[in-house]
Coordinates of C-alpha atoms in Angstrom, one line a residue:
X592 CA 20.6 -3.2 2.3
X593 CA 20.8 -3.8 -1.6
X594 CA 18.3 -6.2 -3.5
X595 CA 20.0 -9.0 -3.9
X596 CA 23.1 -10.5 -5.9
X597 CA 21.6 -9.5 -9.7
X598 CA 22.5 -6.0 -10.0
X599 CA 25.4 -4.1 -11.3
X600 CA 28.8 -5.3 -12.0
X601 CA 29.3 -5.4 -7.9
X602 CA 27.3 -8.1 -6.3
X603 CA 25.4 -7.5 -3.2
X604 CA 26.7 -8.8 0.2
X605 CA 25.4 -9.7 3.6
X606 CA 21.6 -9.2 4.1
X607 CA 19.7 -8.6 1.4
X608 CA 16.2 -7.5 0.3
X609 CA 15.4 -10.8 -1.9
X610 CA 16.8 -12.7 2.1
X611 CA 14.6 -10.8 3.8
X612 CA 11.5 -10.8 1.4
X613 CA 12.0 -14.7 0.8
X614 CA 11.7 -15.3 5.0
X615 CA 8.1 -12.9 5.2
X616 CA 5.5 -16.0 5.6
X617 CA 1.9 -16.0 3.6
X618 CA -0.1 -14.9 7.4
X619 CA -1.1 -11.3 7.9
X620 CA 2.0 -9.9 9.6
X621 CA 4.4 -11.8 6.9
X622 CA 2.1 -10.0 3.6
X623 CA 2.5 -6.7 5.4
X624 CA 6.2 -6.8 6.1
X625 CA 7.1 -7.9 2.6
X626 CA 4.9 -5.0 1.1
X627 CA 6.3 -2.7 3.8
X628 CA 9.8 -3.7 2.7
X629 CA 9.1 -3.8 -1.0
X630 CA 7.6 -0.3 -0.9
X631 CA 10.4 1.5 0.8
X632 CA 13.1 -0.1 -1.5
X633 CA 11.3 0.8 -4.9
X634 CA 10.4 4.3 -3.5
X635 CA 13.4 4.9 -1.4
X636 CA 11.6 6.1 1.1
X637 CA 12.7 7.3 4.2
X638 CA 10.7 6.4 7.1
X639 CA 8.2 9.4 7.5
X640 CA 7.4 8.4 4.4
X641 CA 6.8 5.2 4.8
X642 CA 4.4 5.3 8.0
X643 CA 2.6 8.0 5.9
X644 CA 1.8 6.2 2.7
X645 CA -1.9 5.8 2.3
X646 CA -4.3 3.2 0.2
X647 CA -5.0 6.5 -1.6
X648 CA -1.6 7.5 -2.5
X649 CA -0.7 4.0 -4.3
X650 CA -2.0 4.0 -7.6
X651 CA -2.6 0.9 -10.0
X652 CA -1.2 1.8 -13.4
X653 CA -2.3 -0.4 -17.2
X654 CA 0.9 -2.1 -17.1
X655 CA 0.5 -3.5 -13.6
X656 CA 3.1 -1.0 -11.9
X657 CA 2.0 1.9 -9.5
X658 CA 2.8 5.5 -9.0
X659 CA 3.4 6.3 -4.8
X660 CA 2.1 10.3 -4.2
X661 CA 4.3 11.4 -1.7
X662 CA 2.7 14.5 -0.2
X663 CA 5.6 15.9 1.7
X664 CA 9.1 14.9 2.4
X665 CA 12.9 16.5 4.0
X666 CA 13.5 18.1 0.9
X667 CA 9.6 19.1 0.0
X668 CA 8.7 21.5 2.9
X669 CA 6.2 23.2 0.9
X670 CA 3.9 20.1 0.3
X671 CA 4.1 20.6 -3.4
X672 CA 4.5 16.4 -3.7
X673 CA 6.1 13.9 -6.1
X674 CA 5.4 10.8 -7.3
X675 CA 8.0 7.3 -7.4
X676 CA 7.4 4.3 -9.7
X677 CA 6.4 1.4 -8.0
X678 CA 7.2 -1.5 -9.4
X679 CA 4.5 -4.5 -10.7
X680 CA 6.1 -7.0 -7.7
X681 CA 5.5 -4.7 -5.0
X682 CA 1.9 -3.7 -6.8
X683 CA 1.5 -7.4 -6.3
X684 CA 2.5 -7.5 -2.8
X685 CA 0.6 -4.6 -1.8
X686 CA -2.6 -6.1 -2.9
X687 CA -1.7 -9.1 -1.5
X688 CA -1.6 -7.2 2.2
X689 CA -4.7 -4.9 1.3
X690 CA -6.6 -8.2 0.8
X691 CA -6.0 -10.2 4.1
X692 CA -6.6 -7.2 5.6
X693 CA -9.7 -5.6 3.8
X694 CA -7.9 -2.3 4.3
X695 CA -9.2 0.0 2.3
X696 CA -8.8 3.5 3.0
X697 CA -6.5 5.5 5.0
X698 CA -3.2 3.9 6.1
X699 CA -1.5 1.5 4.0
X700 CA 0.9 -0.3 6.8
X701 CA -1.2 -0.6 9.7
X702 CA -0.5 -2.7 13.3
X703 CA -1.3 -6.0 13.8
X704 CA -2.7 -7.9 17.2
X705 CA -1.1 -11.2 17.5
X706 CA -3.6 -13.8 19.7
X707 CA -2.2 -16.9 20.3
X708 CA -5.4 -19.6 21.4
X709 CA -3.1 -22.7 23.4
X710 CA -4.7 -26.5 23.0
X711 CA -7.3 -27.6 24.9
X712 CA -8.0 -31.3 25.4
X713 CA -11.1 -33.2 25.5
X714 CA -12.8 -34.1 28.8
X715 CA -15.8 -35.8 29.8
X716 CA -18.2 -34.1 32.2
X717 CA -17.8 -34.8 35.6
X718 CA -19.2 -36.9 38.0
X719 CA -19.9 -35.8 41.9
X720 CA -18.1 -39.4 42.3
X721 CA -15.0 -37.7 40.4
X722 CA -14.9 -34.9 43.1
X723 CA -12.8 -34.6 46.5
X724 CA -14.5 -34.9 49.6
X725 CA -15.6 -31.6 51.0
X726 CA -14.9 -30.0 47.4
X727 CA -17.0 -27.4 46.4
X728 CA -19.4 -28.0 43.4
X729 CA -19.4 -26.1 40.2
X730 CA -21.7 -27.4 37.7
X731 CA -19.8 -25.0 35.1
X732 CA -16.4 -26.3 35.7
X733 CA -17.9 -30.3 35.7
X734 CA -19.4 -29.9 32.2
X735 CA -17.4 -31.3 29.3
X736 CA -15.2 -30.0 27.7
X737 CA -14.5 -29.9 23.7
X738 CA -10.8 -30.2 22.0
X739 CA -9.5 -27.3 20.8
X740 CA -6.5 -27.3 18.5
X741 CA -4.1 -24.3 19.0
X742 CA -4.5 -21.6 16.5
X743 CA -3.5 -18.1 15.9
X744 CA -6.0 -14.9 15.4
X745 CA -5.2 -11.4 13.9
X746 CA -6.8 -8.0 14.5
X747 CA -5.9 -5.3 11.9
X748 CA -5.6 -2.0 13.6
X749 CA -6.5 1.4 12.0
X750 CA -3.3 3.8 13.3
X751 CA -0.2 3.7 11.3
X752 CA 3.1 1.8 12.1
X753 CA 5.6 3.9 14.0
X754 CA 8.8 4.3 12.5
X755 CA 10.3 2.3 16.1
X756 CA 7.8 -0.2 14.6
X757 CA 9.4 -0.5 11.2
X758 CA 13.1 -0.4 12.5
X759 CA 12.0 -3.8 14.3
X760 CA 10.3 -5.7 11.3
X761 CA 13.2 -4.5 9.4
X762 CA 15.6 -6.7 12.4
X763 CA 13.0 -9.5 13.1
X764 CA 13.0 -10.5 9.3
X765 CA 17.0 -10.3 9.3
X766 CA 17.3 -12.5 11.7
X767 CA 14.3 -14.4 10.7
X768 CA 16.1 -14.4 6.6
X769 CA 19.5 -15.9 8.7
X770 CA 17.2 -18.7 10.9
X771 CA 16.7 -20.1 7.7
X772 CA 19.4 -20.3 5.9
X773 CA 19.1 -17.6 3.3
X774 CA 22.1 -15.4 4.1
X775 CA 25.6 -16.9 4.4
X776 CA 26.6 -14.3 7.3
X777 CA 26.8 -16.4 10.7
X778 CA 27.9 -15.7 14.0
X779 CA 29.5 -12.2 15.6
X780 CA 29.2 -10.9 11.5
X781 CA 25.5 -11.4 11.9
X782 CA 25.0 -10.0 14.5
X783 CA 27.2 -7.0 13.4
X784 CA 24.8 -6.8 10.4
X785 CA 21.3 -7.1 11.9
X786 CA 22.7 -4.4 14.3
X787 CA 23.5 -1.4 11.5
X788 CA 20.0 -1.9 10.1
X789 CA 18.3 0.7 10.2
X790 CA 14.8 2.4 8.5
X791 CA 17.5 4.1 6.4
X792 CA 18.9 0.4 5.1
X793 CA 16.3 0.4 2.1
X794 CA 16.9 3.9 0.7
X795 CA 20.4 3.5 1.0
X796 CA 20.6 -0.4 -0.5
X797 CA 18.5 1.4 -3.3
X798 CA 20.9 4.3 -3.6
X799 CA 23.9 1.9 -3.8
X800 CA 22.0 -0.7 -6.4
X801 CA 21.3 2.7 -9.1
X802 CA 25.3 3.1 -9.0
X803 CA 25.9 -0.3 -9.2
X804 CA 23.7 -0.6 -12.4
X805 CA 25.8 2.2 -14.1
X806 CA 23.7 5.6 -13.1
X807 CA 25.3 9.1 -12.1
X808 CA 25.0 10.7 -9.1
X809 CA 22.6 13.6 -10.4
X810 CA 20.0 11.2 -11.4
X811 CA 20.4 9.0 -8.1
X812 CA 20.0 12.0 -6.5
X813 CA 16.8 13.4 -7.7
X814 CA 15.3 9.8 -7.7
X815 CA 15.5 9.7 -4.1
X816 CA 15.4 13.7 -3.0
X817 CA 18.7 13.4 -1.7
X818 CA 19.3 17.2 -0.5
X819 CA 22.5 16.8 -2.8
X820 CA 24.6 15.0 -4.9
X821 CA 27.3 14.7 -2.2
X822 CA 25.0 13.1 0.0
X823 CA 23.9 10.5 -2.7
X824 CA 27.9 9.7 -3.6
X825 CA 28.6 9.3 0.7
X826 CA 26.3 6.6 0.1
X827 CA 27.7 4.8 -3.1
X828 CA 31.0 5.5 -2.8
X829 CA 32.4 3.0 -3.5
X830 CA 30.0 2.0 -6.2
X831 CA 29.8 5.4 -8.1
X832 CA 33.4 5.7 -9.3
X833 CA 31.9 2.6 -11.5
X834 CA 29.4 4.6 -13.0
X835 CA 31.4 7.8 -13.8
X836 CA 31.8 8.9 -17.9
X837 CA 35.5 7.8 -17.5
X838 CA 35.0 4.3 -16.1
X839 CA 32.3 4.1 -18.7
X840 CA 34.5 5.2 -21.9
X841 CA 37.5 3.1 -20.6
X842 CA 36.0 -0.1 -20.0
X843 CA 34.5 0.3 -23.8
X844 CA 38.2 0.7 -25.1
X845 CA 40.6 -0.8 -22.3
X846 CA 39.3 -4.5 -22.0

């Protein structure tokens, strides 16, 4: 899933990020997904990374950016760690999250209780002239009663999101993106699309965006700890021949 239709020479198609970021509400569970989503785009993260980033491992830089630590990953089995830019937007985003929530250690993307309180209307107090013959009296359920308008409560949890967790945010705000209008995919080709997302879609719309801007596969590689180059180009291929030193020379001279 790429960013969106500013990028590279190649415009993105289908779902996007900016879609899905755009349909993310202001209440708790809509802060979190767009950080969540945000995060794992900039980073390319894969999922275990994801569910393991921390309040500790984002850190605020001068310029309003951040540096993720990432302790261990598939291609880090000794736990030596690396660090990924963050940019300032998802800085924003993240704090954003990390206030609603008042999360402050431990970590970052955390599950969320939904209560939903239905609407109560106003009644006077009963009467024993209001009651059935025979009926049985309950002084508790004659009193009055107050309105109550419906409302909706959240409970921050403390254990991290699964990565089942974050394969479903990643469909719900899809579809959620195509309910309003912000993708121009309708129908069975919907469908098709919200079905191939996958916790992998952000790494690999990331992947496909650095070709699209122009970089080589060496770099794309080692910015995302691909295992290889090959596995970076399977990605972007049809992006990368773009990016290449020969498309690059030829479209300076053969205009």
């Amino acid at each position: 899933m790429r960013f969106g239709a500013e990028i590279g020479r190649e415009p993105a198609k289908g779902l996007t990020l900016t879609a899905l970021l755009d349909a993310c509400g202001g209440d708790p569970p809509g802060l979190r997904d767009a950080a969540l989503l945000s995060l794992g785009y900039d980073a390319g993260l894969r999922v275990s990374e994801l569910v393991a980033a921390t309040c500790e491992s984002v850190q605020l830089q001068d310029d309003g950016s951040g540096l993720l630590h990432i302790e261990r990953s598939k291609t880090d089995q000794l736990g030596e760690g690396s660090y990924v830019w963050v940019s300032p937007d998802t800085m924003r985003r993240i704090a954003l999250w990390r206030d609603v929530s008042a999360i402050s250690a431990g970590p970052l993307f955390c599950r969320i209780a939904v209560r939903r309180r239905k609407v109560v209307l106003a009644r006077r107090a009963l009467t024993m002239a209001d009651l059935a013959p025979n009926a049985k009296v309950d002084r508790e359920r004659m009193a009055a009663v107050q309105a109550r308008d419906p409302g909706v409560t959240y409970a921050i949890g403390s254990a991290a999101l699964t990565p089942t967790a974050v394969r479903h945010i990643i469909k719900r705000r899809a579809r959620a993106a195509a309910d309003a209008g912000l993708v121009t995919l309708m129908g069975k080709k919907l469908d098709r699309a919200i079905a191939a997302l996958s916790t992998h879609s952000l790494r690999v719309g990331l992947t496909q965006d650095l070709f699209a801007s122009g970089a080589d596969a060496g770099p794309v590689a080692q910015a995302l700890r691909w295992t290889s180059t090959s596995t970076a180009l399977r990605y972007g291929r049809k992006l990368a021949p773009a990016s290449n030193a020969a498309a690059a020379m030829l479209g300076k001279v053969r205009r």
